[in-house]
CSV table of C-alpha atoms and ligand atoms in Angstrom, one decimal:
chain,number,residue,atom,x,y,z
A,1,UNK,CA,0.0,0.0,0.0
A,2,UNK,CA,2.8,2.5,1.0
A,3,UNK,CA,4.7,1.9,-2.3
A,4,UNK,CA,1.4,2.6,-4.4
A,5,UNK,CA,0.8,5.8,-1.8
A,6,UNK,CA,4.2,7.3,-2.8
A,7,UNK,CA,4.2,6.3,-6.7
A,8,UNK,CA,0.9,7.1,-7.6
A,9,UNK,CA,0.0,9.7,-5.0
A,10,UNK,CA,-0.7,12.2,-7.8
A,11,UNK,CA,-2.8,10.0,-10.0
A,12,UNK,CA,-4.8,8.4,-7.4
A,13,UNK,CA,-5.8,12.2,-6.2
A,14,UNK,CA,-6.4,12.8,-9.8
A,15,UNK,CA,-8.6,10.0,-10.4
A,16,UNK,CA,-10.7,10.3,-6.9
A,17,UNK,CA,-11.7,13.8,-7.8
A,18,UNK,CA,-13.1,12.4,-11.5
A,19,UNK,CA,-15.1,10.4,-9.8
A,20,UNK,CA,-16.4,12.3,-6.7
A,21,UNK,CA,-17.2,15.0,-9.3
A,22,UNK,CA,-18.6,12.9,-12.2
A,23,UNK,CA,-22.7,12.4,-12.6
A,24,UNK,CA,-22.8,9.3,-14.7
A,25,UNK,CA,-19.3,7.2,-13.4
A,26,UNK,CA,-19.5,3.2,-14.4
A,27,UNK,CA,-16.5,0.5,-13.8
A,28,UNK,CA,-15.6,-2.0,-16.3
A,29,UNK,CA,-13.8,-5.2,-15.0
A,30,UNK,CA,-11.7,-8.1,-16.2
A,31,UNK,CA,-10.1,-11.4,-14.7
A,32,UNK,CA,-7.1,-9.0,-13.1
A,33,UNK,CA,-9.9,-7.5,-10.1
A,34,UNK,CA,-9.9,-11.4,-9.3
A,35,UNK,CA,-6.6,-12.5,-9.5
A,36,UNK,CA,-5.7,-11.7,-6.2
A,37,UNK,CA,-8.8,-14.3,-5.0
A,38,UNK,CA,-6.6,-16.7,-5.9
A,39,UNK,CA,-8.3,-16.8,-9.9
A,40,UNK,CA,-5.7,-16.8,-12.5
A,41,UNK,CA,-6.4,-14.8,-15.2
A,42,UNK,CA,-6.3,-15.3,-18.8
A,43,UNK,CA,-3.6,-13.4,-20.5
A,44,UNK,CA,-1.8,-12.3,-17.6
A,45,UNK,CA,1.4,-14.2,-16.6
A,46,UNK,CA,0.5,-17.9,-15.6
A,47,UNK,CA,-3.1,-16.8,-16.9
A,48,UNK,CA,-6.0,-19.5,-18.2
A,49,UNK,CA,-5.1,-19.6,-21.9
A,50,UNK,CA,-0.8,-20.1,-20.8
A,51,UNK,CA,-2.3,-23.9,-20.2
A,52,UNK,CA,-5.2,-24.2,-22.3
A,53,UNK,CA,-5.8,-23.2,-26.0
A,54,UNK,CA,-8.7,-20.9,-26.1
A,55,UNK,CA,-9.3,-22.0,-29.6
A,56,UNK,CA,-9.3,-26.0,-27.8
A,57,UNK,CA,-11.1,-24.6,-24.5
A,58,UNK,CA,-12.9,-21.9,-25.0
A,59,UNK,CA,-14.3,-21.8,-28.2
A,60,UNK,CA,-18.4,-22.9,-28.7
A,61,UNK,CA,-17.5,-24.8,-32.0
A,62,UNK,CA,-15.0,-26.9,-30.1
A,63,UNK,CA,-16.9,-27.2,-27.3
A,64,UNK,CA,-19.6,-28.9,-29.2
A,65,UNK,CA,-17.8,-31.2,-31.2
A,66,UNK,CA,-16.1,-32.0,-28.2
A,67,UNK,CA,-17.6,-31.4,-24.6
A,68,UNK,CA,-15.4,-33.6,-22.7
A,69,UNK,CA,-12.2,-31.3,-23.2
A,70,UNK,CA,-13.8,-28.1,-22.0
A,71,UNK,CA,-15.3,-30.0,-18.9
A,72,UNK,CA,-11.7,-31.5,-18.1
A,73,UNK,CA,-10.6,-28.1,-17.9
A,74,UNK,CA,-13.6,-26.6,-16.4
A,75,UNK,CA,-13.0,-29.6,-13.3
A,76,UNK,CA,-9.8,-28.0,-12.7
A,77,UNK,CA,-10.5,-24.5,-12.6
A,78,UNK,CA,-13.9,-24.6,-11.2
A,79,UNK,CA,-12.9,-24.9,-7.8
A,80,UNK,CA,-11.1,-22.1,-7.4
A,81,UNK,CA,-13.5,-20.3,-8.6
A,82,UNK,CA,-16.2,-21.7,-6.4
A,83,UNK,CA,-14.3,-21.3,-3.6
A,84,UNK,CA,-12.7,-17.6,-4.4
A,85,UNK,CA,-13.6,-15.1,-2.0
A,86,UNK,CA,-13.8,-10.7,-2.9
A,87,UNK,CA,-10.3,-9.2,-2.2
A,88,UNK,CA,-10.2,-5.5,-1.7
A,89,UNK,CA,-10.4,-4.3,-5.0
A,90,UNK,CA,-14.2,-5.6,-5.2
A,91,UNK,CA,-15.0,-4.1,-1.6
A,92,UNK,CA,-13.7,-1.2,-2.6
A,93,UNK,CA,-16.0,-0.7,-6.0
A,94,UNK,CA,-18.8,-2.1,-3.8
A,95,UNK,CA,-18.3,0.8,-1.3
A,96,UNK,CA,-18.1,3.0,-4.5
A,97,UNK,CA,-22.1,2.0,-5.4
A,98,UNK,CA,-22.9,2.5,-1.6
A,99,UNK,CA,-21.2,5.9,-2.1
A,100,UNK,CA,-23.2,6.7,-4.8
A,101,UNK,CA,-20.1,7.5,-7.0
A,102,UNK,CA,-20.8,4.9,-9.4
A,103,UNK,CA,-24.0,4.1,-11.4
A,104,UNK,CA,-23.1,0.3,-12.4
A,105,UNK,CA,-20.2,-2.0,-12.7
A,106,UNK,CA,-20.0,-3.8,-15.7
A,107,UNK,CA,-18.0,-6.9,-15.4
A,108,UNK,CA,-16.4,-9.6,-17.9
A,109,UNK,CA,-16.0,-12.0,-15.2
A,110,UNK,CA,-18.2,-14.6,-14.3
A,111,UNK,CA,-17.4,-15.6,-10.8
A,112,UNK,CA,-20.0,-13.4,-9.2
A,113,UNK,CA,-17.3,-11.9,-6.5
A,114,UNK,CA,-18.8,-8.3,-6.9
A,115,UNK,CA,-21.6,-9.3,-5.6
A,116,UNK,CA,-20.3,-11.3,-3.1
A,117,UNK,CA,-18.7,-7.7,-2.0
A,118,UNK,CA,-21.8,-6.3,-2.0
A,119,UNK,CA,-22.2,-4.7,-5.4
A,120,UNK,CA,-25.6,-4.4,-6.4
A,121,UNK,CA,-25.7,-3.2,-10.2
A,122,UNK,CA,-23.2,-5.8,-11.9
A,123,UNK,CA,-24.0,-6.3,-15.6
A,124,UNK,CA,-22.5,-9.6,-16.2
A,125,UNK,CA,-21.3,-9.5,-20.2
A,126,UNK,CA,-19.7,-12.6,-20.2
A,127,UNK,CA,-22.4,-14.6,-18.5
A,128,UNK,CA,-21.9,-16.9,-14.9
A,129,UNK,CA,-20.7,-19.2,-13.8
A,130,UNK,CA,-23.1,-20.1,-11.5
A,131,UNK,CA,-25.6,-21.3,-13.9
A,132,UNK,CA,-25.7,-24.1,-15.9
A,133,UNK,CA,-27.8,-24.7,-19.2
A,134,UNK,CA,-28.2,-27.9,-22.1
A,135,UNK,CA,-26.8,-26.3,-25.5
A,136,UNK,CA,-30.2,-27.4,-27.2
A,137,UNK,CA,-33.3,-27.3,-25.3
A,138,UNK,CA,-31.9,-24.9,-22.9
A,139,UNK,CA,-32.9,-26.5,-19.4
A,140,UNK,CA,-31.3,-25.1,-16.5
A,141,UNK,CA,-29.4,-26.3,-13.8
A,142,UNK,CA,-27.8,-25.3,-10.8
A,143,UNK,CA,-24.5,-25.8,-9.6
A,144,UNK,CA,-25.1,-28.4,-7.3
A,145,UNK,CA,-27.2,-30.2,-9.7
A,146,UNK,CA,-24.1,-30.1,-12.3
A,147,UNK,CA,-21.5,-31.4,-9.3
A,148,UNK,CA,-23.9,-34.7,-9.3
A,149,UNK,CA,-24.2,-35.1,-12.6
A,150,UNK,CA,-20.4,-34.9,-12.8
A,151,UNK,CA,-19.4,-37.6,-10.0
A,152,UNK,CA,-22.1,-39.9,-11.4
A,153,UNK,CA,-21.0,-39.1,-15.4
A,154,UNK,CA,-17.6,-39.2,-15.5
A,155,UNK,CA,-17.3,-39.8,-19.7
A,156,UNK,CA,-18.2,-36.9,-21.5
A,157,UNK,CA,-19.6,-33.9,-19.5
A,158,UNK,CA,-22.6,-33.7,-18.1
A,159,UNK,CA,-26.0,-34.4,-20.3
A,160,UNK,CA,-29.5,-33.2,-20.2
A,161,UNK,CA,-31.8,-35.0,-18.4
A,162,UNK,CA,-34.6,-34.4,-20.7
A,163,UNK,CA,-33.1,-34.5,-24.4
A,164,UNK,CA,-29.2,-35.7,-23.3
A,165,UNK,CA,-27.6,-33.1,-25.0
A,166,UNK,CA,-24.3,-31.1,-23.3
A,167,UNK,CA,-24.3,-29.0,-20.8
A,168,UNK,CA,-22.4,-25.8,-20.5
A,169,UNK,CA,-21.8,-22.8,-17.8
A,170,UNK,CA,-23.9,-19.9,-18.9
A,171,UNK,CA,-20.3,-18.2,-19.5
A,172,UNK,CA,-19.7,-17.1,-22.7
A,173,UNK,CA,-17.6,-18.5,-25.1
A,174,UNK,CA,-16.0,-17.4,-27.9
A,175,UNK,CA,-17.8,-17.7,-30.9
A,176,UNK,CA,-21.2,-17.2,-28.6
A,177,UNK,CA,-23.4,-13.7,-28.2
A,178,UNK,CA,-23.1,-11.7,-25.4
A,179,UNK,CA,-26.6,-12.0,-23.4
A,180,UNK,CA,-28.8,-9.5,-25.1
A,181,UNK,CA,-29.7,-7.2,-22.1
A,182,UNK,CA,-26.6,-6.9,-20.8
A,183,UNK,CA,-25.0,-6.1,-23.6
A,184,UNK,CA,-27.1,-3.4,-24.8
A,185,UNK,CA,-28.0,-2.2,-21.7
A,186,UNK,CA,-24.0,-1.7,-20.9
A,187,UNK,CA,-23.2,0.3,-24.0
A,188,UNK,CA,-25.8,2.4,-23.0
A,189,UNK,CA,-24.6,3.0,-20.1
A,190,UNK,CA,-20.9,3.3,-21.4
A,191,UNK,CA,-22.2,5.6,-23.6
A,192,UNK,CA,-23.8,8.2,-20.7
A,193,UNK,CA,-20.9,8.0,-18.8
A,194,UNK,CA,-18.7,11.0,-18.2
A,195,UNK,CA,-16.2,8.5,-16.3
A,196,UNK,CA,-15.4,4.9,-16.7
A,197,UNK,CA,-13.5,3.4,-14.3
A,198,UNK,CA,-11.5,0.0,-15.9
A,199,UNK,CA,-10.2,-2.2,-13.5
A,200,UNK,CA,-8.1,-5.3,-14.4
A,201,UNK,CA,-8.7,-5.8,-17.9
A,202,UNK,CA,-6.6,-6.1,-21.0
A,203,UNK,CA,-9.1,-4.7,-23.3
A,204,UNK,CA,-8.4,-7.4,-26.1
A,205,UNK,CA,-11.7,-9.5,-26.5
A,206,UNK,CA,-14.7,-7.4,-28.1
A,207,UNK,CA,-17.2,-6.6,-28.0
A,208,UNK,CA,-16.3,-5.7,-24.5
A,209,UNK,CA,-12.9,-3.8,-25.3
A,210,UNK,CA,-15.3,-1.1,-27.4
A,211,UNK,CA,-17.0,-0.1,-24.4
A,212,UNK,CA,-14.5,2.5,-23.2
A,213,UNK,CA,-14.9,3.9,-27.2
A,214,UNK,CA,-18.4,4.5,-26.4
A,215,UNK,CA,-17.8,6.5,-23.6
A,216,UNK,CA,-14.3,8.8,-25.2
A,217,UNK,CA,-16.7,9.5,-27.8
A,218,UNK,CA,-19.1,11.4,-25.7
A,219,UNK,CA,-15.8,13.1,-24.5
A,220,UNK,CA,-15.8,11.3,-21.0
A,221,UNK,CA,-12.8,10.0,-19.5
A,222,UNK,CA,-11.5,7.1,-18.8
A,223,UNK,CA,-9.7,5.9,-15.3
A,224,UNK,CA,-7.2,2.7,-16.1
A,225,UNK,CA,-5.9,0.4,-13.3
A,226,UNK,CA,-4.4,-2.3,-14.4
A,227,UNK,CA,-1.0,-3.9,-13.4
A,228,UNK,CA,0.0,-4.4,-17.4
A,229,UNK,CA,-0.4,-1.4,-19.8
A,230,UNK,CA,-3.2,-1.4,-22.3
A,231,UNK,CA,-4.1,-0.6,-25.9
A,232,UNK,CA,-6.4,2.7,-24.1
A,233,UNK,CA,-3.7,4.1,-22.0
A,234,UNK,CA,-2.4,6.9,-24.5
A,235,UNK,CA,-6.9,7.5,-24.6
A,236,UNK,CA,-6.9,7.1,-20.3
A,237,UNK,CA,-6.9,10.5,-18.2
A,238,UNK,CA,-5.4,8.4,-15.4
A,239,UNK,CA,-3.4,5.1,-15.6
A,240,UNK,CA,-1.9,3.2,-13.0
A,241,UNK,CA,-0.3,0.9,-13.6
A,242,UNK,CA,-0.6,-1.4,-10.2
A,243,UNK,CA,-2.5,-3.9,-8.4
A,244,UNK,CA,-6.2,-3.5,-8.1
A,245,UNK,CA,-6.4,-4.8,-5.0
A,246,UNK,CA,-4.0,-1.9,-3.6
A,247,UNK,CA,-5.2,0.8,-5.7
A,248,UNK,CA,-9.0,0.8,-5.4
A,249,UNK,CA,-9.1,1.3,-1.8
A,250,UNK,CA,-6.9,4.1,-2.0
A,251,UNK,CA,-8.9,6.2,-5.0
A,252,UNK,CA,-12.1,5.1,-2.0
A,253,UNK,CA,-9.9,6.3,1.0
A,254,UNK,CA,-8.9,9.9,-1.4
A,255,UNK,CA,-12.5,10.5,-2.4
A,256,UNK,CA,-13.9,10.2,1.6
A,257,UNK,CA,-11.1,12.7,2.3
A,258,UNK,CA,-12.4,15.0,-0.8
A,259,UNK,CA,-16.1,14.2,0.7
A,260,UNK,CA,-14.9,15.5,4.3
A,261,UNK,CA,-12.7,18.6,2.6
A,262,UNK,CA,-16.2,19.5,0.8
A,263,UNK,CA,-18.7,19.2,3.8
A,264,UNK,CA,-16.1,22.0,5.9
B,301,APR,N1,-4.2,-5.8,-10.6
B,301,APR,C1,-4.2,-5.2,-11.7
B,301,APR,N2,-4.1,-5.8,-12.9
B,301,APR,C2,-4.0,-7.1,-12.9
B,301,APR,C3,-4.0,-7.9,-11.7
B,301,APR,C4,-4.1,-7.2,-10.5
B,301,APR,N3,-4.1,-7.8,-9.3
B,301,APR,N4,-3.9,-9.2,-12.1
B,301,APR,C5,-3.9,-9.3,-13.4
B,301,APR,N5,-4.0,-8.0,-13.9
B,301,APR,C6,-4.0,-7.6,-15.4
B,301,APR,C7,-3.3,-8.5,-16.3
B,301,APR,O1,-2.0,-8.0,-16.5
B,301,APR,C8,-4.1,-8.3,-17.6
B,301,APR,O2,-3.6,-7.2,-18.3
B,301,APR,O3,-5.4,-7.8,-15.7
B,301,APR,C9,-5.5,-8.0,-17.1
B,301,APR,C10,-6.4,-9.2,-17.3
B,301,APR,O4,-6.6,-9.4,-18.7
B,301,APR,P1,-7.2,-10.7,-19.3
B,301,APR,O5,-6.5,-11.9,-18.6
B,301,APR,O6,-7.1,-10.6,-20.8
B,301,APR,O7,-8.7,-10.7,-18.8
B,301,APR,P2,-9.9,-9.9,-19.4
B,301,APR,O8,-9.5,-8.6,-19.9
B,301,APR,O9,-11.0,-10.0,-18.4
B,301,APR,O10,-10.3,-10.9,-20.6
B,301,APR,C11,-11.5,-10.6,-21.2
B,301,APR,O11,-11.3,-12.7,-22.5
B,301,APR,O12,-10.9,-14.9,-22.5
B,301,APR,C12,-11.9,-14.0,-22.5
B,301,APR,O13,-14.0,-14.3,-21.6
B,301,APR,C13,-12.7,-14.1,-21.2
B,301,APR,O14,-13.8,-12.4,-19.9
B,301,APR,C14,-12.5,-12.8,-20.5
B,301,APR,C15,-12.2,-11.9,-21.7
């Protein structure tokens, strides 16, 4: 914390007053807010698609000609992500919503750990991973239901019950839509926003990396914290380059200090 304090002193001042003094603030997240739950990532170092070929693992065309491989990796990972808990950097863009400094926060993870922090508005773009559905009739499942049908069907992946077909995570994969509402709904509000906040992303998989363009081109700014640099930085009014988990509670602590500077 003291390192960041010192380094980015400046920036995190800089960004805290965007934000206390913005109308229409929203935070986009990726897989780096989590990574200090104990979730890897996915092109950070040691990151998802390091070990497993998205193309192999992550695609919706592979996944259907061949469930098993997505659910051998899915076994592995799923754990951690069931068992992750919110680190700091979600607390503090929870404590953000309670502050009324920001409207939303739209996230491209699927492990439901903002709300576990207590957000309220999360717009998941890239679906949950908390819920479960059969690739043809679209029967749901829930997560405990899946864990049975995985100890008792070991070949294969799990199958529907009522036409026997795969079932998948309602996360999205590549070569799948985004889920209509959230999609729409969070250009919208990327587009009203004066300031979005991005947190732990490396703004390389669309349609979600074009959300920050929706907001620069109604001239709002953008607020970058992420520990690698990104394609937006030369765009970003503010970009640190640090640990989300460090940072975030420090632009929370700087704007309760600008709050109390206000009120005297
Ligand atoms: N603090 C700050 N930045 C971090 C941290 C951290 N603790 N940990 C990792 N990062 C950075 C990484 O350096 C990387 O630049 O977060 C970024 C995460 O980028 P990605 O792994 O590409 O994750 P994300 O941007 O969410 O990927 C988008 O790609 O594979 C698909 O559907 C998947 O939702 C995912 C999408």
């Amino acid at each position: 914390m003291k390192v960041v304090r010192l380094i980015e002193k400046k920036k995190i001042q800089k960004a805290a007053s965007l934000l206390l003094n913005s109308k229409e603030a929203i935070v986009l997240t990726g897989a780096g807010v989590s990574t200090e739950s104990g979730i890897p990532d996915f092109r950070g170092e040691g990151g998802i698609w390091e070990k497993y070929k998205p193309e192999i693992y992550g695609n919706i065309s592979a996944f259907l000609k061949n469930p098993a491989k997505f659910w051998e990796m899915a076994q592995k990972i799923a754990p951690n992500l069931f068992k992750a808990k919110p680190n700091p950097g979600h607390y503090a863009l929870a404590e953000l919503e309670k502050l009324g400094i920001i409207k939303a926060v739209i996230t491209q993870n699927i492990d439901e750990l903002h709300q576990k922090a207590g957000s309220i508005i999360v717009y998941e773009i890239h679906g949950s991973v908390n819920r479960f559905n059969c690739v043809a009739c679209n029967a749901s499942y829930t997560k405990e239901q899946i864990l049975r049908k995985l100890k008792k069907e070991k070949k294969g992946g799990p199958s529907c019950e009522y036409c026997a077909a795969p079932l998948k995570p309602s996360a999205v994969l590549f070569g799948e839509p985004l889920p209509r509402f959230e999609k729409f709904q969070s250009q919208a509000l990327a587009q009203k926003a004066d300031v979005m906040l991005i947190a732990g992303s490396s703004l390389s998989v669309a349609p979600a990396c074009y959300l920050p363009l929706y907001t620069l081109r109604e001239n709002g700014k953008l607020i970058i914290v992420n520990d690698q640099p990104t394609d937006l930085d030369d765009k970003a009014e503010v970009v640190i380059h640090h640990k989300t988990g460090a940072v975030l509670p420090l632009i929370v602590e700087e704007i309760k200090r600008l709050q109390i500077l206000q009120k005297a």
